[in-house]
mmCIF file of C-alpha atoms in Angstrom:
data_model
loop_
_atom_site.group_PDB
_atom_site.id
_atom_site.type_symbol
_atom_site.label_atom_id
_atom_site.label_comp_id
_atom_site.label_asym_id
_atom_site.label_seq_id
_atom_site.Cartn_x
_atom_site.Cartn_y
_atom_site.Cartn_z
ATOM 1 C CA MET A 227 -0.014 0.028 0.017
ATOM 2 C CA GLN A 228 3.048 2.355 0.830
ATOM 3 C CA LYS A 229 4.325 1.905 -2.730
ATOM 4 C CA LEU A 230 0.939 2.760 -4.409
ATOM 5 C CA LYS A 231 0.865 5.908 -2.100
ATOM 6 C CA ILE A 232 4.279 7.052 -3.357
ATOM 7 C CA ILE A 233 3.396 6.291 -6.878
ATOM 8 C CA PHE A 234 0.114 8.230 -6.466
ATOM 9 C CA HIS A 235 1.946 11.068 -4.845
ATOM 10 C CA GLN A 236 4.535 11.087 -7.591
ATOM 11 C CA THR A 237 2.137 11.113 -10.435
ATOM 12 C CA PHE A 238 0.604 14.271 -8.903
ATOM 13 C CA MET A 239 3.924 15.960 -8.215
ATOM 14 C CA ILE A 240 5.343 15.114 -11.726
ATOM 15 C CA SER A 241 2.207 16.384 -13.590
ATOM 16 C CA THR A 242 2.028 19.545 -11.609
ATOM 17 C CA ALA A 243 5.641 20.252 -12.133
ATOM 18 C CA ILE A 244 5.370 19.593 -15.781
ATOM 19 C CA LEU A 245 2.643 22.107 -15.950
ATOM 20 C CA PHE A 246 4.461 24.759 -13.871
ATOM 21 C CA GLY A 247 7.531 24.265 -16.169
ATOM 22 C CA ILE A 248 5.397 24.766 -19.310
ATOM 23 C CA GLY A 249 3.945 27.905 -17.440
ATOM 24 C CA MET A 250 7.408 29.261 -16.734
ATOM 25 C CA LEU A 251 8.262 28.631 -20.469
ATOM 26 C CA MET A 252 5.292 30.466 -21.554
ATOM 27 C CA LEU A 253 5.987 33.490 -19.210
ATOM 28 C CA ILE A 254 9.679 33.740 -20.370
ATOM 29 C CA GLN A 255 8.500 33.538 -23.844
ATOM 30 C CA HIS A 256 5.895 36.220 -23.526
ATOM 31 C CA PHE A 257 8.465 38.601 -21.768
ATOM 32 C CA ALA A 258 11.538 37.825 -24.118
ATOM 33 C CA LEU A 259 9.871 37.530 -27.285
ATOM 34 C CA GLY A 260 6.716 39.601 -26.777
ATOM 35 C CA VAL A 261 4.621 36.821 -28.426
ATOM 36 C CA GLN A 262 3.006 33.478 -27.461
ATOM 37 C CA THR A 263 3.856 30.743 -29.850
ATOM 38 C CA LEU A 264 3.364 28.033 -27.292
ATOM 39 C CA SER A 265 -0.117 27.015 -26.799
ATOM 40 C CA LEU A 266 -1.884 23.785 -25.294
ATOM 41 C CA GLN A 267 -3.994 21.494 -27.263
ATOM 42 C CA TRP A 268 -7.176 19.884 -25.526
ATOM 43 C CA SER A 269 -5.321 16.588 -25.123
ATOM 44 C CA ASP A 270 -1.976 17.993 -23.541
ATOM 45 C CA PRO A 271 -3.356 17.996 -19.730
ATOM 46 C CA LEU A 272 -4.226 14.261 -20.252
ATOM 47 C CA SER A 273 -0.844 13.492 -21.897
ATOM 48 C CA ILE A 274 0.860 15.412 -18.891
ATOM 49 C CA CYS A 275 -1.006 13.149 -16.483
ATOM 50 C CA PHE A 276 -0.128 10.129 -18.332
ATOM 51 C CA THR A 277 3.361 11.155 -18.614
ATOM 52 C CA GLY A 278 3.407 11.705 -14.884
ATOM 53 C CA PHE A 279 1.922 8.286 -14.005
ATOM 54 C CA LEU A 280 4.393 6.387 -16.491
ATOM 55 C CA SER A 281 7.275 8.395 -15.053
ATOM 56 C CA SER A 282 6.430 7.375 -11.504
ATOM 57 C CA LEU A 283 6.247 3.597 -12.423
ATOM 58 C CA PRO A 284 9.813 2.881 -12.439
ATOM 59 C CA THR A 285 9.975 4.167 -8.858
ATOM 60 C CA TYR A 286 8.175 0.891 -7.675
ATOM 61 C CA PHE A 287 11.470 -0.980 -8.512
ATOM 62 C CA LEU A 288 13.689 1.588 -6.699
ATOM 63 C CA LEU A 289 11.957 1.548 -3.254
ATOM 64 C CA ASP A 290 13.246 -1.610 -1.606
ATOM 65 C CA MET A 291 16.962 -0.471 -1.221
ATOM 66 C CA ASP A 292 17.413 -0.992 2.408
ATOM 67 C CA SER A 293 19.583 -4.183 2.116
ATOM 68 C CA LEU A 294 21.734 -2.991 -0.730
ATOM 69 C CA LYS A 295 25.316 -1.537 -0.888
ATOM 70 C CA LYS A 296 25.651 2.232 -1.679
ATOM 71 C CA SER A 297 27.170 1.455 -4.995
ATOM 72 C CA GLU A 298 24.176 -0.704 -5.780
ATOM 73 C CA VAL A 299 21.959 2.218 -4.577
ATOM 74 C CA ARG A 300 23.841 4.753 -6.785
ATOM 75 C CA ILE A 301 23.420 2.113 -9.716
ATOM 76 C CA ARG A 302 19.777 1.773 -9.209
ATOM 77 C CA ILE A 303 19.173 5.667 -8.950
ATOM 78 C CA GLY A 304 21.398 6.243 -12.358
ATOM 79 C CA ILE A 305 19.185 3.409 -13.973
ATOM 80 C CA HIS A 306 16.010 5.017 -12.661
ATOM 81 C CA PHE A 307 17.045 8.650 -13.917
ATOM 82 C CA VAL A 308 17.825 7.365 -17.411
ATOM 83 C CA SER A 309 14.733 5.190 -17.593
ATOM 84 C CA VAL A 310 12.431 7.963 -16.334
ATOM 85 C CA LEU A 311 14.181 10.370 -18.986
ATOM 86 C CA GLY A 312 13.618 7.768 -21.794
ATOM 87 C CA ILE A 313 9.830 7.764 -20.651
ATOM 88 C CA VAL A 314 9.434 11.659 -20.798
ATOM 89 C CA VAL A 315 11.510 12.033 -24.151
ATOM 90 C CA LEU A 316 9.441 9.117 -25.516
ATOM 91 C CA CYS A 317 6.096 10.801 -24.295
ATOM 92 C CA ALA A 318 7.285 14.086 -25.649
ATOM 93 C CA GLN A 319 7.822 12.574 -29.082
ATOM 94 C CA ILE A 320 4.356 10.563 -29.142
ATOM 95 C CA PHE A 321 2.391 13.706 -27.820
ATOM 96 C CA HIS A 322 4.331 16.111 -30.131
ATOM 97 C CA TRP A 323 5.699 18.521 -27.396
ATOM 98 C CA PHE A 324 8.602 19.510 -29.467
ATOM 99 C CA GLY A 325 8.245 22.866 -31.254
ATOM 100 C CA GLN A 326 9.764 26.101 -31.978
ATOM 101 C CA ILE A 327 10.545 26.832 -28.211
ATOM 102 C CA ILE A 328 10.403 23.577 -26.563
ATOM 103 C CA ASN A 329 13.451 21.244 -27.883
ATOM 104 C CA LEU A 330 15.290 18.343 -26.496
ATOM 105 C CA ARG A 331 17.700 20.440 -24.360
ATOM 106 C CA ILE A 332 14.885 22.305 -22.656
ATOM 107 C CA ILE A 333 12.824 19.140 -22.067
ATOM 108 C CA CYS A 334 15.991 17.609 -20.589
ATOM 109 C CA LEU A 335 16.505 20.534 -18.304
ATOM 110 C CA MET A 336 13.060 20.653 -17.246
ATOM 111 C CA TYR A 337 13.232 16.885 -16.617
ATOM 112 C CA SER A 338 16.453 17.398 -14.320
ATOM 113 C CA ALA A 339 14.629 19.967 -12.212
ATOM 114 C CA ILE A 340 11.538 18.103 -11.842
ATOM 115 C CA TYR A 341 13.322 14.891 -11.022
ATOM 116 C CA LEU A 342 15.361 16.668 -8.260
ATOM 117 C CA PHE A 343 12.167 18.362 -7.083
ATOM 118 C CA VAL A 344 10.190 14.951 -6.729
ATOM 119 C CA TRP A 345 13.095 12.972 -5.373
ATOM 120 C CA CYS A 346 13.570 15.603 -2.526
ATOM 121 C CA ALA A 347 9.684 15.915 -2.029
ATOM 122 C CA THR A 348 9.289 12.068 -1.893
ATOM 123 C CA ALA A 349 12.214 11.910 0.673
ATOM 124 C CA TRP A 350 10.744 14.565 2.787
ATOM 125 C CA MET A 351 7.272 12.768 2.883
ATOM 126 C CA ALA A 352 8.901 9.505 3.713
ATOM 127 C CA LYS A 353 10.776 11.107 6.624
ATOM 128 C CA ALA A 354 7.607 12.836 7.792
ATOM 129 C CA ASP A 355 5.729 9.386 7.757
ATOM 130 C CA GLU A 356 8.611 7.840 9.693
ATOM 131 C CA ILE A 357 8.508 10.704 12.304
ATOM 132 C CA LYS A 358 4.794 10.162 12.628
ATOM 133 C CA ILE A 359 5.341 6.281 13.131
ATOM 134 C CA ASN A 360 8.123 6.651 15.490
ATOM 135 C CA GLU A 361 6.013 9.184 17.586
ATOM 136 C CA ALA A 362 3.005 6.743 17.646
ATOM 137 C CA ILE A 363 5.191 3.922 18.622
ATOM 138 C CA LYS A 364 6.646 6.053 21.545
ATOM 139 C CA ASP A 365 3.012 7.179 22.706
ATOM 140 C CA LEU A 366 2.265 3.400 22.774
ATOM 141 C CA GLN A 367 5.213 2.769 24.766
ATOM 142 C CA ASP A 368 4.415 5.536 27.164
ATOM 143 C CA ALA A 369 0.980 4.436 27.623
ATOM 144 C CA GLU A 370 2.154 0.907 28.704
#
């Protein structure tokens, strides 16, 4: 159940971060060029949510790392980074996100920022859950 919760949270974080990134690109484009050549199609919100979901799925295989060595953890994180990047680039190609302003470099830059954000937010949520569980256990021990 915990893994599904993480995937659910990551789907929403990734989708929201993609929309935020697109909004920032539109804002920069508006002030830098004075025009708006980037526009969203009716299917773009669905494709963004779908991409967020697909990007969160590799995390399922990354979660059980407690018994691994540090080198194995780093390798898994590297494989995770590359596999999610592949999913994002593939979705960008399938959903025609490439255009005049958005190119592969910008998508990779946005992806790196979003990856770092989601990674930190997921670690923070896991730490918060751990603190709540430890406090609950402590309260149970105090009650005894």
